[in-house]
Coordinates of C-alpha atoms and ligand atoms in Angstrom, one line a residue:
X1029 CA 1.6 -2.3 22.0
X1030 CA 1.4 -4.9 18.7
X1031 CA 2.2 -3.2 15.4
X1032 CA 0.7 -4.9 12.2
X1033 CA 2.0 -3.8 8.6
X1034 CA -1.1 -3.0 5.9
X1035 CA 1.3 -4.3 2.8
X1036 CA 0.1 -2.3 -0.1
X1037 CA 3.3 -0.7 -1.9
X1038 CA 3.3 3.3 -1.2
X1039 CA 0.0 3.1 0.2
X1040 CA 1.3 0.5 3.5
X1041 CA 0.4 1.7 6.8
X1042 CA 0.3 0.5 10.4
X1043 CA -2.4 -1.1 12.4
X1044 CA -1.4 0.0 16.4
X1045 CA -3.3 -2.4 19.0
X1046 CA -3.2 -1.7 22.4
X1047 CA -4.6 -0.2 25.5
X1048 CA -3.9 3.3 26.2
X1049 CA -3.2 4.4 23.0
X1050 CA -5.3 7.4 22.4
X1051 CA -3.1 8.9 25.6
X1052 CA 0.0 8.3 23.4
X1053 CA 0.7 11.9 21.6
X1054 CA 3.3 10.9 19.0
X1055 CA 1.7 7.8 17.8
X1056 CA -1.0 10.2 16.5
X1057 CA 1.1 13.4 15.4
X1058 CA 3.5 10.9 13.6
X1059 CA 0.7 10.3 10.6
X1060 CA -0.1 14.3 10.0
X1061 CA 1.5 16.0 7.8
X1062 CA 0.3 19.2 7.6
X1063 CA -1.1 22.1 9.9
X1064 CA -4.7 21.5 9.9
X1065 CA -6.7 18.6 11.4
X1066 CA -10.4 17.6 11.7
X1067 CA -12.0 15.1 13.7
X1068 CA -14.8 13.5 12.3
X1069 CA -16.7 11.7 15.2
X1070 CA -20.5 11.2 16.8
X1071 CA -22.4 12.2 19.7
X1072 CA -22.1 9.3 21.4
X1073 CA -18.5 9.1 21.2
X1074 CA -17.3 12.3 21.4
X1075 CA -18.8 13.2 25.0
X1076 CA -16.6 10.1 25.7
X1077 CA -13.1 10.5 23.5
X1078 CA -12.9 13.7 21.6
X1079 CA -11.1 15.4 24.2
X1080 CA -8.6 12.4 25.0
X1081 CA -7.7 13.1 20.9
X1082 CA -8.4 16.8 20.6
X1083 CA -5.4 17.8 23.5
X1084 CA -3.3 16.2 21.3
X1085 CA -3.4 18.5 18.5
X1086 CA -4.1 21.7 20.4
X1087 CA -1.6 23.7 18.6
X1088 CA -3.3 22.4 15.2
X1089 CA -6.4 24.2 16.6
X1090 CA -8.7 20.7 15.7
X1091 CA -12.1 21.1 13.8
X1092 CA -15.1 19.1 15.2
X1093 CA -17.6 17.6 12.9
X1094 CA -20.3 15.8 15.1
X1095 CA -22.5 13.9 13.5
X1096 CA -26.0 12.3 14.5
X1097 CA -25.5 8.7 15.4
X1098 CA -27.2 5.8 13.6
X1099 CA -26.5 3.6 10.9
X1100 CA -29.2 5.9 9.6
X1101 CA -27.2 8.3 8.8
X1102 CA -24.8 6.6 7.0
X1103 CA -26.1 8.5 3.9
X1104 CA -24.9 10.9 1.4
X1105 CA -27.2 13.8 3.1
X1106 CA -25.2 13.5 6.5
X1107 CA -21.9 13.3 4.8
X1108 CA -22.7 16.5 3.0
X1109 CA -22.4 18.4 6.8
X1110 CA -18.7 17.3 7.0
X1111 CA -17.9 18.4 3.4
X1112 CA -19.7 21.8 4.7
X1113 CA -17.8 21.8 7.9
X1114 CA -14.4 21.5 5.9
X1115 CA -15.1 24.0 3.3
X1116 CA -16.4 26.7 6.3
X1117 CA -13.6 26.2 7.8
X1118 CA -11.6 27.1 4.7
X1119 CA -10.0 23.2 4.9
X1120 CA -7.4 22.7 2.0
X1121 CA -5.6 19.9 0.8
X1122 CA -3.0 19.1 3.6
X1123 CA -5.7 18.6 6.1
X1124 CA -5.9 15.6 7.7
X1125 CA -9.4 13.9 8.7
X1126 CA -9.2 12.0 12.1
X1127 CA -12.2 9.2 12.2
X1128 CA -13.2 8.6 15.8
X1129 CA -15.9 6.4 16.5
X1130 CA -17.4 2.9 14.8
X1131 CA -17.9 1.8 11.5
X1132 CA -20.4 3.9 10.4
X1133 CA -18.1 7.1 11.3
X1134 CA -14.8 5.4 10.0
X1135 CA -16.8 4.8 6.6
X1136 CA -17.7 7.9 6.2
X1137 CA -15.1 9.8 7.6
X1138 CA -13.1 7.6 4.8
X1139 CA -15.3 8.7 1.9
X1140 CA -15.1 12.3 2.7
X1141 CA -11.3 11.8 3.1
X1142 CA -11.5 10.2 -0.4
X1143 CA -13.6 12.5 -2.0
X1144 CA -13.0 16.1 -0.4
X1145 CA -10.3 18.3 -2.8
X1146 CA -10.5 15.0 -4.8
X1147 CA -8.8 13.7 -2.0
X1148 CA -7.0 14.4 1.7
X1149 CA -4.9 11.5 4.5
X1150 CA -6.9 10.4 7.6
X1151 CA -6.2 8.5 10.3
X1152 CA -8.8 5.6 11.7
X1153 CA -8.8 5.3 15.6
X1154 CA -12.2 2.7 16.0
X1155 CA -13.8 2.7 19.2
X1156 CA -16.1 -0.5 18.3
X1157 CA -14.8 -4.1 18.1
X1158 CA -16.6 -4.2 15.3
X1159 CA -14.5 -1.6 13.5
X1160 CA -11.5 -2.7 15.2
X1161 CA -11.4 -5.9 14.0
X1162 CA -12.6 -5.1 10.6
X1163 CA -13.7 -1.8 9.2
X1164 CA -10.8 0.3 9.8
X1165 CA -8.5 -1.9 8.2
X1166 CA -8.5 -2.3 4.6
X1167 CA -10.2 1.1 3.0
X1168 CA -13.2 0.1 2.1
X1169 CA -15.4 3.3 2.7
X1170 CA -18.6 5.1 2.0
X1171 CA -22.3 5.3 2.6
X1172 CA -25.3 3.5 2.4
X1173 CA -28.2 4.2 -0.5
X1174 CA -32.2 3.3 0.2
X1175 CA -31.8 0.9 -2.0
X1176 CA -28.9 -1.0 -1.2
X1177 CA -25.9 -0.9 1.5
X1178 CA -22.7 0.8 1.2
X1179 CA -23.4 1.1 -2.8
X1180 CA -21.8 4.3 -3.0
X1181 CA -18.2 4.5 -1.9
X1182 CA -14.4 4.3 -2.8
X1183 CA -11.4 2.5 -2.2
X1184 CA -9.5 5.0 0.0
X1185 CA -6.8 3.9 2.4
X1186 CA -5.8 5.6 5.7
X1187 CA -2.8 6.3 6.5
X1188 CA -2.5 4.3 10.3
X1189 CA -5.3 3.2 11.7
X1190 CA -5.1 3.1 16.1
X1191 CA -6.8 0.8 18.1
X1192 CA -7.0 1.8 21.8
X1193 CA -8.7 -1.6 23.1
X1194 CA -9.6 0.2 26.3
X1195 CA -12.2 2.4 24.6
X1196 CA -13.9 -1.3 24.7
X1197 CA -14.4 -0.3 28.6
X1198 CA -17.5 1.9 27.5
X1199 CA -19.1 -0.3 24.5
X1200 CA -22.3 -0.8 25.3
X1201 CA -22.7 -5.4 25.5
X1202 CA -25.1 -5.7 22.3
X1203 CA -22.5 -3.7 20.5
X1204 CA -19.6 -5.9 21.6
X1205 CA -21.6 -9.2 20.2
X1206 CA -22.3 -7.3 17.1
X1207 CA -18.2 -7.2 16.9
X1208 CA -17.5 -10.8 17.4
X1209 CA -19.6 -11.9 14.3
X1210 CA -16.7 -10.6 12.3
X1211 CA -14.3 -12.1 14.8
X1212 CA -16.3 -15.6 13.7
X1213 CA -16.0 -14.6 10.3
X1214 CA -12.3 -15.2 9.9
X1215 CA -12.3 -18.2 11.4
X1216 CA -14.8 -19.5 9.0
X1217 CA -13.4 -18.4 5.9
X1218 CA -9.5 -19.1 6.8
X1219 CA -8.7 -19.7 10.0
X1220 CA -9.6 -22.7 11.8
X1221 CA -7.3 -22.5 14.1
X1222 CA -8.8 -19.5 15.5
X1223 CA -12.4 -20.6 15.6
X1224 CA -11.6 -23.3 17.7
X1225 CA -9.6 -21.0 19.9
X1226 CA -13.1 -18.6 19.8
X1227 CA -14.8 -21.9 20.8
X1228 CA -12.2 -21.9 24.0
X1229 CA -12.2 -18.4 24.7
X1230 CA -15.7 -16.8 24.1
X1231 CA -16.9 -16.8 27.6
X1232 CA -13.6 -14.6 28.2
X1233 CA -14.3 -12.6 25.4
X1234 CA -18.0 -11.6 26.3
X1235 CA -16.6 -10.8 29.6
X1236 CA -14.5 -8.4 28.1
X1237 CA -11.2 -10.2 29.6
X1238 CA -8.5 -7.5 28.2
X1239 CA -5.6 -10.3 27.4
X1240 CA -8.5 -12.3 25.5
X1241 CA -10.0 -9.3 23.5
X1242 CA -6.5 -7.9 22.6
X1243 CA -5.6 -11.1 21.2
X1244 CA -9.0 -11.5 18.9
X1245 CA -8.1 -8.1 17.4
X1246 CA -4.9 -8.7 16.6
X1247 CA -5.6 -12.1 15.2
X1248 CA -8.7 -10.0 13.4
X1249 CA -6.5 -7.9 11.7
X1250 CA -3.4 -10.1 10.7
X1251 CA -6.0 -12.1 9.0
X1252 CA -8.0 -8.6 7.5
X1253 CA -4.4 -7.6 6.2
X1254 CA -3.3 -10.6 4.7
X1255 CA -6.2 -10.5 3.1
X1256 CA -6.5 -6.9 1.6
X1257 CA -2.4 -7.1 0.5
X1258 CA -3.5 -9.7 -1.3
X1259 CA -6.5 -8.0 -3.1
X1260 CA -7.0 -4.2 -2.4
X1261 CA -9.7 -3.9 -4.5
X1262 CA -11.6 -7.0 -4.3
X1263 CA -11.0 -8.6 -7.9
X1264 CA -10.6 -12.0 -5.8
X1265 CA -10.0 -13.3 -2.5
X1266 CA -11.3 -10.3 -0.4
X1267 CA -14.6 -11.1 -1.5
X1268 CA -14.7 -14.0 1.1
X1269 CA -14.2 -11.5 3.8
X1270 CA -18.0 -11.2 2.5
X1271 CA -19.1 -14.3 3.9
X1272 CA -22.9 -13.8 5.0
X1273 CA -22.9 -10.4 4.0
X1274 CA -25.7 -10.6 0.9
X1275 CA -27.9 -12.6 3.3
X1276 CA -27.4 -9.8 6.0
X1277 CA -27.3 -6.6 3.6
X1278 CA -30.4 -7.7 2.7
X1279 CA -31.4 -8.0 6.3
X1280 CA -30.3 -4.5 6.9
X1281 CA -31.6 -2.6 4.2
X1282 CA -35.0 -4.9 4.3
X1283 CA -36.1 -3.9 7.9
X1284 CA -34.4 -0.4 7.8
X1285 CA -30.9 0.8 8.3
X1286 CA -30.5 0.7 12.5
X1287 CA -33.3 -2.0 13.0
X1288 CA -30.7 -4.8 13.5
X1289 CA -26.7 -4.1 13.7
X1290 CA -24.9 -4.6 11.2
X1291 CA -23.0 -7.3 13.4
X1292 CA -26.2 -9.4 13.8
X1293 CA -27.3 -9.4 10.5
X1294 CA -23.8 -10.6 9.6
X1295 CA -24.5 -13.0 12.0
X1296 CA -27.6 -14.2 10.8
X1297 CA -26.7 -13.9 7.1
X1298 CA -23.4 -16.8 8.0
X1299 CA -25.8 -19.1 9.6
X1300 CA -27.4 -18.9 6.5
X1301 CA -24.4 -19.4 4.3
X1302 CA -23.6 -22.2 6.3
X1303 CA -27.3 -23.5 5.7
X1304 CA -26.6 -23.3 1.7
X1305 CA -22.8 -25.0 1.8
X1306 CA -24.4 -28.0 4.2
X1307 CA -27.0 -27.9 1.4
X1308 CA -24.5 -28.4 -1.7
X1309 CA -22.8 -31.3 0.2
X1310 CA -19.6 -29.3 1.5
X1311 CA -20.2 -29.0 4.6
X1312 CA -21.1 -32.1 7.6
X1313 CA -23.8 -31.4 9.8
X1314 CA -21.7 -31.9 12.7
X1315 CA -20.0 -28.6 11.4
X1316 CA -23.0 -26.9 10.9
X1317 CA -23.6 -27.6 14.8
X1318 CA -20.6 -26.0 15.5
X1319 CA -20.6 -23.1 13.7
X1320 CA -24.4 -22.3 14.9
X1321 CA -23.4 -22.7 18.5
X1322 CA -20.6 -20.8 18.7
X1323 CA -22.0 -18.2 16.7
X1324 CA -25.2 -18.4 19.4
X1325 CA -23.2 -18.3 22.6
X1326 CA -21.9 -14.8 21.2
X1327 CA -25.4 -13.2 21.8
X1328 CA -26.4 -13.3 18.2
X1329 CA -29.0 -14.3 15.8
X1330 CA -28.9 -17.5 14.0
X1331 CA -32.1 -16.6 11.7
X1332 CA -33.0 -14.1 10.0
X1333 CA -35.9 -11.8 10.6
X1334 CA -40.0 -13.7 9.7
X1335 CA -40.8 -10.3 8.4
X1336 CA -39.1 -10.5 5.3
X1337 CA -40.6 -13.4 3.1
X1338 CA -38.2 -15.4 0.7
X1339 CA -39.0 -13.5 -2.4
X1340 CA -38.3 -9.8 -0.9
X1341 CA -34.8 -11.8 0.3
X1342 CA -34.4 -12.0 -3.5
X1343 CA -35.0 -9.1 -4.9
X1344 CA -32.9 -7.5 -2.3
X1345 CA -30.1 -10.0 -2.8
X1346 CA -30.1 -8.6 -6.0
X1347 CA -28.3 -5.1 -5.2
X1348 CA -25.0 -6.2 -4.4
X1349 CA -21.8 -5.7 -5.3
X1350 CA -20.9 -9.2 -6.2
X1351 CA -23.4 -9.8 -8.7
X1352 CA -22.1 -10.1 -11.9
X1353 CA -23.6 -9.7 -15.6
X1354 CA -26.6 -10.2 -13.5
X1355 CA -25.6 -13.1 -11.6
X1356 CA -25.7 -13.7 -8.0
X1357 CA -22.7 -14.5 -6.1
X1358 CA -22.7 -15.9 -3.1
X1359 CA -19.7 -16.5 -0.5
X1360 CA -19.9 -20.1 1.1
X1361 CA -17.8 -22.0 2.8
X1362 CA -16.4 -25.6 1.2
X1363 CA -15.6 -26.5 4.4
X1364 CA -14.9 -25.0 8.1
X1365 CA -11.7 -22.6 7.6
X1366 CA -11.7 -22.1 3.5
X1367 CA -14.4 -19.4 1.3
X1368 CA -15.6 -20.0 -2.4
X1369 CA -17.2 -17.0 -4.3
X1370 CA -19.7 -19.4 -6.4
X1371 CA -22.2 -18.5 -8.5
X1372 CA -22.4 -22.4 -8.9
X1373 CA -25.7 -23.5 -6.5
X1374 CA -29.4 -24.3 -7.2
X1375 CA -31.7 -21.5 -7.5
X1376 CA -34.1 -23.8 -5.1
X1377 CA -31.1 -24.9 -2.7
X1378 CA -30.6 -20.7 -2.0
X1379 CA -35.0 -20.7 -2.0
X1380 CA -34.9 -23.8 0.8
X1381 CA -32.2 -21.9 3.0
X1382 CA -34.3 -18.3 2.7
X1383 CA -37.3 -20.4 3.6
X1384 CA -36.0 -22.4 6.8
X1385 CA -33.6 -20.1 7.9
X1386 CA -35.8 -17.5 9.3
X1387 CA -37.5 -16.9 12.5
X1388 CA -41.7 -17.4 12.8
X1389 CA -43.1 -13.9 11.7
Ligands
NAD2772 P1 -21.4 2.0 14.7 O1 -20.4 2.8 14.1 O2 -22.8 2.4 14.5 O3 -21.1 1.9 16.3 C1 -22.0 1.2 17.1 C2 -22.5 2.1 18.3 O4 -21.5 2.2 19.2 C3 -22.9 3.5 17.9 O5 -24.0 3.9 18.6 C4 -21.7 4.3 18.3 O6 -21.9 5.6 18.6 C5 -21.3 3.5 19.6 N1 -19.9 3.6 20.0 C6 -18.8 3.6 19.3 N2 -17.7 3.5 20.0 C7 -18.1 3.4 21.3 C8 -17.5 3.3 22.5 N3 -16.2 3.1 22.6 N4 -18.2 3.3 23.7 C9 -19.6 3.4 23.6 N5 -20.3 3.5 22.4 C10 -19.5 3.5 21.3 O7 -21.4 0.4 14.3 P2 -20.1 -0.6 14.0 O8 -20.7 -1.9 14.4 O9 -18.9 -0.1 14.6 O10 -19.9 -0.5 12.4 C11 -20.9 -0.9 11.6 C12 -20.7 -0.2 10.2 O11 -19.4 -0.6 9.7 C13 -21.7 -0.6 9.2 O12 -22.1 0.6 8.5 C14 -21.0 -1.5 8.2 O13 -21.4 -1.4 6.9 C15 -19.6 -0.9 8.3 N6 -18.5 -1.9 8.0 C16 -17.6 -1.5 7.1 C17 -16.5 -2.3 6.8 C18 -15.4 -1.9 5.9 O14 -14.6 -2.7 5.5 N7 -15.3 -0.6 5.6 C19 -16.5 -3.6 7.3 C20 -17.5 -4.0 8.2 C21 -18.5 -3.1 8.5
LIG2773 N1 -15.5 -6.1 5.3 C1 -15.2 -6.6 4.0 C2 -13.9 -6.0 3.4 O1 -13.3 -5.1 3.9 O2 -13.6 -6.4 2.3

């Protein structure tokens, strides 16, 4: 097992990486603190782990909330059932919420930690490389709105979050490509030593090599952590971990929550901030090349969806959470390995990428 340190004053907690860890009994019990536990999961998952969590904490006689799987139901409706759950079961303030399952659960399952009795610990244990490389680090949670993605949420950190890599055995391929656009991400934004290792080592990661995998989350997360103890609450540099998100947000909330994964339109929505960097002169074309192949060989989209034209791109650019005073902020990259947050680029340059980066509708 690797231990990484979330540095954030009172509020620091450890990131556990390795395989097995869900069987481990005190690396769980360690992070609650009082006498009542629920575990906030999905169908899909729990059939699969509840039980490996749940015999844990048998003498804390565990409440199940099991929810409907989907990024779908990543809404304010849905998270109702597990403030309903919590209150039925006469929940109070020393409760701790476990989140088992993806993104979508760990989001949620962190909102309702942050909001429920104005506020109650949980623990992360992600079961997607997605969310173990990403979402389960750093307290970002919440839900998604029609109108925009994730626009309704708080800043709310766990206290440990527990990756078990071998709960990687069961995630389904599509899911695990979804995961290593966020793996790409960090390389692009501050770690070019990494991306050319993921230009070394894909092949091993898409076939799930454990060694390979295990090492891409921990790098994952040293670089998520550096970055969150350097800006909890985003008034800087951990808007860079946002590289291609407008693009794909858009993407996302455009065809329908579920329609792409998140991963993908992440995907997509980097190719595209790579288009617009090449486009201000920051970054070679040779790069560009790179950076689209790699991201290719993962399984994932390089272009976004033909169905949305430029001008719906726009206005749903427009609903996110790094516009300012009515500006649109973009992350892009000024060259392979460092992130700028600009507002500082060419209406038509941004009109040219959402008009050539897109597949034929
Ligand atoms: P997800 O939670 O929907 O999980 C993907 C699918 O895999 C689901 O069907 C899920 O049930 C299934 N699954 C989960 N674990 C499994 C396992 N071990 N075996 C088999 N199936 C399994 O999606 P995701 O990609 O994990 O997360 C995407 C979400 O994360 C989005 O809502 C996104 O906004 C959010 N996100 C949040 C942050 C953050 O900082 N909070 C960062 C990135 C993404
Ligand atoms: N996934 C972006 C962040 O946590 O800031």
């Amino acid at each position: 097992m690797k231990i990484l340190h979330l540095d954030l004053g009172d509020r620091s907690y450890p990131i556990y990486i390795g395989s097995g860890l869900i069987d481990q009994s005190d690396l769980l019990k360690k992070h609650i603190a009082g006498q009542r536990v629920a575990i906030v999961t999905n169908e899909t998952v729990a059939p699969l782990y509840l039980a490996k969590v749940r015999v844990h904490l048998d003498t804390l006689q565990p409440l199940d909330v099991i929810l409907p799987d989907g990024e779908q139901y990543k809404s304010l409706e849905v998270l109702n059932r597990v403030f309903d759950a919590l209150l039925n079961a006469h929940c109070d303030r020393r409760t701790t919420l476990i989140a088992l399952g993806g993104g979508v659960i760990g989001d949620m399952a962190g909102f309702a930690a942050a909001s429920y009795q104005r506020g109650v610990p949980f623990i992360q244990i992600p079961t997607t490389l997605l969310s173990q490389v990403d979402s389960s680090v750093g307290g970002k949670t919440g839900v998604n709105h029609p109108l925009g993605k994730n626009m309704i949420g708080a800043f709310y950190q766990p206290r440990a979050v527990i990756i078990d890599t071998d709960t990687l055995d069961t995630l389904p391929d599509r899911e695990l490509s979804a995961g290593l656009a966020e793996v790409i991400k960090y390389g692009l934004i501050r770690d070019p030593e990494f991306f050319s290792w993921l230009e070394h080592n894909l092949d091993k990661l898409l076939a799930r090599d454990a060694e390979t995998l295990a090492f891409a989350i921990h790098r994952s997360c040293r670089n998520k952590a550096e970055v969150v103890a350097a800006d909890e609450r985003e008034s800087g540099v951990r808007a860079t971990l946002n590289l291609g998100h407008t693009f794909g947000h858009a993407i996302e909330t455009g065809l329908g929550y579920g329609e792409w994964l998140h991963g993908e339109a992440i995907a997509a929505g980097m190719a595209m901030a790579t288009d617009l960097s090449r486009r201000l002169g920051w970054l070679p074309g040779a790069d560009v090349t790179r950076i689209e192949k790699l991201i290719r060989r993962a399984r994932l989209p390089v272009r976004a969806p033909g169905a949305l034209s430029p001008g719906r791109f726009l206005e749903l650019m427009a609903v996110d959470k790094k516009v300012q005073d009515g500006r649109l902020r973009l992350v892009l990259l000024k060259r392979l390995g460092e992130a700028v947050v600009t507002d500082e680029f060419p209406r038509v340059e941004l009109e040219k990428t959402l008009m050539t980066m897109r597949e034929a509708a």
